[in-house]
Every structure is written in structure tokens, then in C-alpha cells.
Short mmCIF file of C-alpha atoms in Angstrom, two decimals:
data_model
loop_
_atom_site.label_atom_id
_atom_site.label_comp_id
_atom_site.label_asym_id
_atom_site.label_seq_id
_atom_site.Cartn_x
_atom_site.Cartn_y
_atom_site.Cartn_z
CA UNK A 3 66.62 6.63 -30.67
CA UNK A 4 68.56 9.33 -28.31
CA UNK A 5 70.51 10.44 -31.29
CA UNK A 6 67.31 10.83 -33.91
CA UNK A 7 65.05 12.59 -31.48
CA UNK A 8 67.39 14.13 -28.91
CA UNK A 9 65.82 11.84 -25.88
CA UNK A 10 67.03 8.97 -24.31
CA UNK A 11 66.43 5.60 -25.46
CA UNK A 12 64.49 3.29 -23.07
CA UNK A 13 67.97 0.46 -24.53
CA UNK A 14 69.35 0.01 -20.73
CA UNK A 15 66.51 -0.43 -18.31
CA UNK A 16 65.11 -3.43 -16.38
CA UNK A 17 61.77 -5.01 -16.47
CA UNK A 18 60.17 -5.98 -12.79
CA UNK A 19 57.89 -8.95 -12.64
CA UNK A 20 56.53 -11.63 -10.32
CA UNK A 21 56.42 -14.54 -11.80
CA UNK A 22 55.40 -17.85 -10.19
CA UNK A 23 58.06 -20.31 -8.65
CA UNK A 24 56.13 -23.75 -7.75
CA UNK A 25 53.05 -22.30 -5.66
CA UNK A 26 55.32 -19.02 -4.63
CA UNK A 27 55.08 -16.33 -6.59
CA UNK A 28 58.71 -14.23 -6.73
CA UNK A 29 60.56 -11.33 -8.51
CA UNK A 30 62.43 -11.25 -11.24
CA UNK A 31 63.65 -8.27 -13.31
CA UNK A 32 64.87 -9.01 -17.01
CA UNK A 33 65.73 -6.98 -19.69
CA UNK A 34 63.37 -5.56 -21.61
CA UNK A 35 63.28 -8.40 -24.60
CA UNK A 36 62.76 -11.27 -22.46
CA UNK A 37 67.22 -11.37 -21.60
CA UNK A 38 69.08 -11.67 -18.89
CA UNK A 39 66.81 -12.98 -16.37
CA UNK A 40 67.00 -12.94 -12.46
CA UNK A 41 65.54 -14.01 -9.26
CA UNK A 42 65.91 -11.72 -7.17
CA UNK A 43 63.24 -12.70 -4.12
CA UNK A 44 63.71 -16.24 -2.55
CA UNK A 45 60.41 -15.34 -0.49
CA UNK A 46 59.04 -18.52 -0.33
CA UNK A 47 55.43 -16.77 -0.23
CA UNK A 48 53.70 -14.47 -2.57
CA UNK A 49 56.07 -11.44 -3.63
CA UNK A 50 53.87 -9.20 -5.20
CA UNK A 51 53.42 -5.74 -6.86
CA UNK A 52 56.93 -3.94 -7.03
CA UNK A 53 57.72 -0.45 -8.71
CA UNK A 54 61.25 0.48 -9.02
CA UNK A 55 63.18 3.63 -6.65
CA UNK A 56 63.68 6.51 -8.79
CA UNK A 57 67.85 5.92 -9.23
CA UNK A 58 66.54 2.62 -9.98
CA UNK A 59 68.81 0.79 -7.02
CA UNK A 60 66.23 -0.33 -5.02
CA UNK A 61 62.50 -2.30 -5.43
CA UNK A 62 59.60 -1.53 -3.05
CA UNK A 63 57.37 -4.35 -3.26
CA UNK A 64 54.43 -6.52 -0.68
CA UNK A 65 55.31 -9.78 0.69
CA UNK A 66 54.10 -12.39 2.57
CA UNK A 67 57.18 -14.16 2.94
CA UNK A 68 55.41 -13.40 7.21
CA UNK A 69 52.31 -14.32 6.24
CA UNK A 70 51.86 -11.79 6.79
CA UNK A 71 52.03 -8.87 4.17
CA UNK A 72 53.88 -6.18 4.91
CA UNK A 73 56.19 -3.59 2.60
CA UNK A 74 60.00 -4.37 1.78
CA UNK A 75 63.21 -3.13 0.59
CA UNK A 76 64.62 -4.99 -2.37
CA UNK A 77 68.10 -3.90 -3.60
CA UNK A 78 67.68 -4.04 -7.78
CA UNK A 79 71.23 -6.03 -6.84
CA UNK A 80 69.46 -9.01 -5.54
CA UNK A 81 70.29 -9.36 -1.63
CA UNK A 82 68.47 -9.19 1.76
CA UNK A 83 64.53 -7.13 1.91
CA UNK A 84 64.52 -4.70 4.73
CA UNK A 85 61.02 -4.56 6.27
CA UNK A 86 59.26 -1.46 6.13
CA UNK A 87 56.03 -2.35 7.59
CA UNK A 88 54.91 -3.99 10.39
CA UNK A 89 50.78 -2.76 9.93
CA UNK A 90 47.76 -5.71 10.59
CA UNK A 91 45.46 -5.44 7.54
CA UNK A 92 47.13 -5.50 4.02
CA UNK A 93 49.67 -2.27 2.68
CA UNK A 94 50.12 -2.86 -0.95
CA UNK A 95 50.81 -0.74 -4.23
CA UNK A 96 53.27 1.17 -2.55
CA UNK A 97 55.78 3.63 -5.22
CA UNK A 98 58.42 5.77 -3.46
CA UNK A 99 57.47 9.10 -4.19
CA UNK A 100 60.20 11.44 -5.99
CA UNK A 101 62.59 14.02 -4.13
CA UNK A 102 61.45 12.09 -0.33
CA UNK A 103 62.78 9.82 1.68
CA UNK A 104 58.87 8.48 1.57
CA UNK A 105 56.35 5.36 -0.15
CA UNK A 106 51.87 6.44 -1.73
CA UNK A 107 51.26 3.43 -0.77
CA UNK A 108 47.79 1.89 0.06
CA UNK A 109 47.11 0.56 4.31
CA UNK A 110 44.07 -1.10 5.44
CA UNK A 111 42.50 1.59 8.34
CA UNK A 112 39.95 0.20 10.27
CA UNK A 113 39.29 -2.62 7.84
CA UNK A 114 39.04 -0.22 4.84
CA UNK A 115 41.10 0.93 1.98
CA UNK A 116 43.25 4.66 2.13
CA UNK A 117 45.52 6.15 0.03
CA UNK A 118 48.45 7.39 2.35
CA UNK A 119 51.80 9.11 2.68
CA UNK A 120 54.25 6.23 4.73
CA UNK A 121 58.56 6.83 5.83
CA UNK A 122 60.64 3.84 4.80
CA UNK A 123 60.05 2.72 8.45
CA UNK A 124 56.39 2.36 7.83
CA UNK A 125 54.94 5.66 9.99
CA UNK A 126 51.79 7.54 8.69
CA UNK A 127 52.64 10.71 7.54
CA UNK A 128 49.90 11.58 6.08
CA UNK A 129 46.85 10.03 4.94
CA UNK A 130 45.38 11.34 2.19
CA UNK A 131 42.60 10.00 0.69
CA UNK A 132 39.71 9.86 3.67
CA UNK A 133 35.45 8.68 3.83
CA UNK A 134 34.49 5.09 3.58
CA UNK A 135 34.80 4.25 -0.07
CA UNK A 136 37.67 1.40 -0.89
CA UNK A 137 41.09 3.90 -2.68
CA UNK A 138 43.96 0.99 -3.77
CA UNK A 139 46.57 1.68 -6.86
CA UNK A 140 48.26 4.16 -5.80
CA UNK A 141 49.98 5.73 -9.35
CA UNK A 142 52.74 9.11 -9.65
CA UNK A 143 52.34 11.69 -11.59
CA UNK A 144 56.07 12.96 -12.59
CA UNK A 145 57.04 15.30 -10.36
CA UNK A 146 54.27 12.90 -7.42
CA UNK A 147 52.52 16.12 -7.31
CA UNK A 148 49.84 14.62 -8.41
CA UNK A 149 48.55 10.74 -8.25
CA UNK A 150 45.50 8.56 -9.96
CA UNK A 151 43.69 6.13 -7.94
CA UNK A 152 41.47 3.21 -8.02
CA UNK A 153 38.04 3.71 -6.04
CA UNK A 154 34.64 2.83 -6.06
CA UNK A 155 33.40 6.60 -3.74
CA UNK A 156 31.32 6.03 -7.09
CA UNK A 157 29.68 2.42 -7.09
CA UNK A 158 31.91 -0.28 -8.97
CA UNK A 159 35.98 0.62 -9.16
CA UNK A 160 36.78 3.92 -11.35
CA UNK A 161 39.98 6.12 -11.86
CA UNK A 162 40.43 9.04 -9.66
CA UNK A 163 43.35 11.61 -9.52
CA UNK A 164 43.67 13.84 -6.63
CA UNK A 165 46.30 15.87 -5.15
CA UNK A 166 49.22 14.51 -3.02
CA UNK A 167 48.98 17.39 -0.94
CA UNK A 168 45.50 16.76 -0.98
CA UNK A 169 42.03 17.90 -1.83
CA UNK A 170 38.99 16.66 -3.75
CA UNK A 171 39.48 14.28 -6.47
CA UNK A 172 37.77 13.56 -9.88
CA UNK A 173 36.92 10.77 -11.58
CA UNK A 174 39.13 10.87 -15.13
CA UNK A 175 38.59 6.85 -15.95
CA UNK A 176 35.59 7.03 -18.84
CA UNK A 177 34.99 4.63 -20.65
CA UNK A 178 31.42 2.44 -22.17
CA UNK A 179 32.56 -0.37 -18.49
CA UNK A 180 31.49 -0.01 -14.50
CA UNK A 181 35.33 -1.83 -13.95
CA UNK A 182 38.04 0.24 -13.93
CA UNK A 183 41.41 -0.19 -11.88
CA UNK A 184 45.33 -0.29 -12.24
CA UNK A 185 45.81 3.10 -13.30
CA UNK A 186 49.93 4.02 -15.25
CA UNK A 187 50.58 7.49 -15.11
CA UNK A 188 53.27 8.47 -17.95
CA UNK A 189 56.94 9.11 -17.46
CA UNK A 190 55.73 12.29 -19.91
CA UNK A 191 52.89 13.33 -18.07
CA UNK A 192 50.32 13.77 -20.61
CA UNK A 193 48.61 10.31 -20.15
CA UNK A 194 47.13 7.22 -17.77
CA UNK A 195 47.31 3.93 -18.91
CA UNK A 196 44.23 1.76 -17.13
CA UNK A 197 42.39 -1.61 -17.43
CA UNK A 198 38.63 -1.54 -18.10
CA UNK A 199 37.01 -4.97 -17.55
CA UNK A 200 35.04 -4.97 -21.33
CA UNK A 201 33.69 -8.71 -21.73
CA UNK A 202 37.74 -9.73 -20.55
CA UNK A 203 40.34 -7.09 -18.97
CA UNK A 204 41.82 -4.56 -21.56
CA UNK A 205 44.48 -1.16 -21.91
CA UNK A 206 42.91 1.94 -22.00
CA UNK A 207 45.05 5.60 -22.57
CA UNK A 208 42.65 8.98 -20.66
CA UNK A 209 43.93 11.54 -20.13
CA UNK A 210 44.87 13.11 -16.21
CA UNK A 211 42.01 15.43 -17.02
CA UNK A 212 39.20 13.21 -17.80
CA UNK A 213 37.59 13.16 -21.37
CA UNK A 214 37.15 9.58 -23.99
CA UNK A 215 39.65 6.91 -23.56
CA UNK A 216 41.06 4.98 -25.77
CA UNK A 217 40.98 1.41 -25.81
CA UNK A 218 44.23 -0.36 -26.47
CA UNK A 219 43.55 -3.91 -26.67
CA UNK A 220 40.54 -6.10 -27.48
CA UNK A 221 41.12 -9.24 -27.06
CA UNK A 222 42.19 -11.82 -24.04
CA UNK A 223 42.57 -10.20 -21.22
CA UNK A 224 45.57 -8.27 -20.57
CA UNK A 225 46.32 -6.17 -17.34
CA UNK A 226 48.93 -4.99 -15.00
CA UNK A 227 49.77 -1.43 -17.66
CA UNK A 228 53.76 0.10 -16.75
CA UNK A 229 55.64 2.70 -19.20
CA UNK A 230 58.23 2.76 -20.45
CA UNK A 231 60.09 5.82 -19.89
CA UNK A 232 59.92 7.62 -22.13
CA UNK A 233 56.74 6.99 -22.42
CA UNK A 234 56.55 4.90 -26.43
CA UNK A 235 55.94 1.65 -24.77
CA UNK A 236 53.79 -0.24 -21.92
CA UNK A 237 54.45 -3.53 -20.80
CA UNK A 238 51.57 -5.54 -19.44
CA UNK A 239 50.25 -9.13 -18.79
CA UNK A 240 48.41 -10.74 -21.11
CA UNK A 241 46.99 -13.45 -21.78
CA UNK A 242 47.85 -13.61 -25.41
CA UNK A 243 49.68 -16.24 -27.08
CA UNK A 244 49.04 -20.39 -26.65
CA UNK A 245 48.64 -22.56 -23.26
CA UNK A 246 46.63 -20.34 -21.59
CA UNK A 247 49.27 -18.56 -18.89
CA UNK A 248 50.32 -14.96 -18.92
CA UNK A 249 52.79 -13.75 -19.58
CA UNK A 250 54.52 -9.82 -19.94
CA UNK A 251 54.35 -8.27 -23.48
CA UNK A 252 55.39 -5.13 -24.73
CA UNK A 253 53.05 -1.96 -26.89
CA UNK A 254 54.44 0.38 -29.31
CA UNK A 255 51.86 3.18 -28.84
CA UNK A 256 53.19 4.07 -32.30
CA UNK A 257 51.19 1.22 -34.17
CA UNK A 258 51.52 -2.16 -34.38
CA UNK A 259 50.69 -5.71 -32.18
CA UNK A 260 51.97 -6.19 -28.69
CA UNK A 261 55.12 -9.22 -28.51
CA UNK A 262 55.50 -11.18 -26.39
CA UNK A 263 58.95 -10.59 -24.45
CA UNK A 264 58.56 -13.80 -21.18
CA UNK A 265 56.95 -16.71 -21.73
CA UNK A 266 55.50 -18.90 -19.04
CA UNK A 267 53.77 -22.05 -18.74
CA UNK A 268 52.48 -20.71 -16.02
CA UNK A 269 51.75 -16.93 -15.15
CA UNK A 270 53.92 -14.19 -15.30
CA UNK A 271 51.94 -10.79 -14.13
CA UNK A 272 53.09 -6.82 -12.99
CA UNK A 273 55.80 -6.28 -14.29
CA UNK A 274 56.81 -2.80 -13.74
CA UNK A 275 59.60 -0.88 -16.34
CA UNK A 276 62.15 0.45 -14.46
CA UNK A 277 63.12 4.33 -15.22
CA UNK A 278 66.85 5.77 -16.88
CA UNK A 279 69.96 5.08 -13.83
CA UNK A 280 71.27 8.74 -15.07
#
């Protein structure tokens, strides 16, 4: 791809995801075509919400391995996870902040989820959202200067954008739905994918500045969007196909139908596409 376009392609990148192992959920990684599957965690609980480090050498995730949800960091090659948080409540949706030793995450503060910056020891450095609304699912712009998130501050959950340096949040999800979640900011910076309930759950893409959103999927349930590092593909969890389970699928923004890359009989979800490892 790079030869023809002058850009690096996605070959050699990997997708982390969550899969059921008995009654537990564990983290796995695979090549983008679904091959070379490797189980990363042995937490024997719920391991959820994986996200890659900028160098693709680590993953941050939330685990119930101690029966309390906490944030952990694990090498992407496998090994022992390192515990980050030791808080009451739920910390979930953590992402690595580019160019700094910090994470953006939603954490429970006084019984309500807020978006914060915290260091690798779990110390909260800065609260990014305030008020009584529930704020979850942060997704960073490529340079880390802004973040998209899901909030019920106007009633039903919708997608908002705010600056990591502070200031007011602006709604950017405008679809014919009162329930939109799971923002994912494109590595190119020009689009945000998200999920809206339209009968089932469907994928949309919109602009960081707002405006009308474009619907990408139209049947079944399609959730958990994650962009390829070149911004040309979206991985997501989908009920497409037979058997009633969830699987990981990949959709090209150039058109065509989604391609299933996992074939679980139970549930594969929450894909996270790795960045290009320079």
C-alpha cells in the first residue's frame, strides 16, 4: 500500500479484543485477518476495554481479576499485568495520552463517572469533566489536544468533544437517535466513529465539529468501533452471520461489505487496532 500511496499500510498491525473463555472474559491479540491468535490475560474474571500504547508495546485495560474493577497495563507480547489503580468504583475506557506518562480514563467520583487524566500509579492529575452528568468512553484526537466522550448531560447519551486543556464540551453526534455511545477518533483526525441505537445498534461516522452523521451499518447489532492506523478501515463487534454470537468484523470505508475475522460461537467484542509500530 505504501508504494502506491506514499502512506504506510496496516499490514503487520494487530487487533486486541475481548473473548469469552468459559464464564470469564480475557484479552486476546490477533493479526488483522484473524490469524495468529494469542491469549494475553489469564485473569479469570472480566478483562475488558483494551487500548494500545503509542508504541504498540503495551495495552491498558480494566480487569476484575481481584473482583474489584481496576486498571492494569500489560505488555502486548504477554506477561504479568501491572496494577495502575486502587480506587473504589469503576475505572474503565482508559487510553494512553500521546507524548506523556499519563492516561485518560473514566473513573467514578462521588458515585458518578467523570473523565480524568491520571498517571501510571493511578493518581488523578486533572479532572476533565465536571457536573452531575455521567461521562464515559473517552477517545483522544491524534495529538491528544481534544477528546470525544459519551455523556447524558443533555438527556439521553450522546457524543461530545472537549479540550484536554479544559473548557466547555460540544455535542457532535447528530443522528436520528436519542442513544449514541462509543466514540472512536480517527488517526487522521478528521472523523469520529460512534454507535447509535436505530432498532439495533449501528455504526456512524461524523465530524469532530458536528454536522450530519453518515450511517455505515444497517442490520444486526454493530458496536465497539476501532480505526485502523491509516484511517481506512474500522474494526467492530457484530452479530452478523449465523449462530447468534458476536464476532469481530472489519469494514473498509472505501465501500463493500464487512468482513468477519473471528468466528466465535459465543462472544468476541471490543476490538482495539494497534498503531503502526515505528
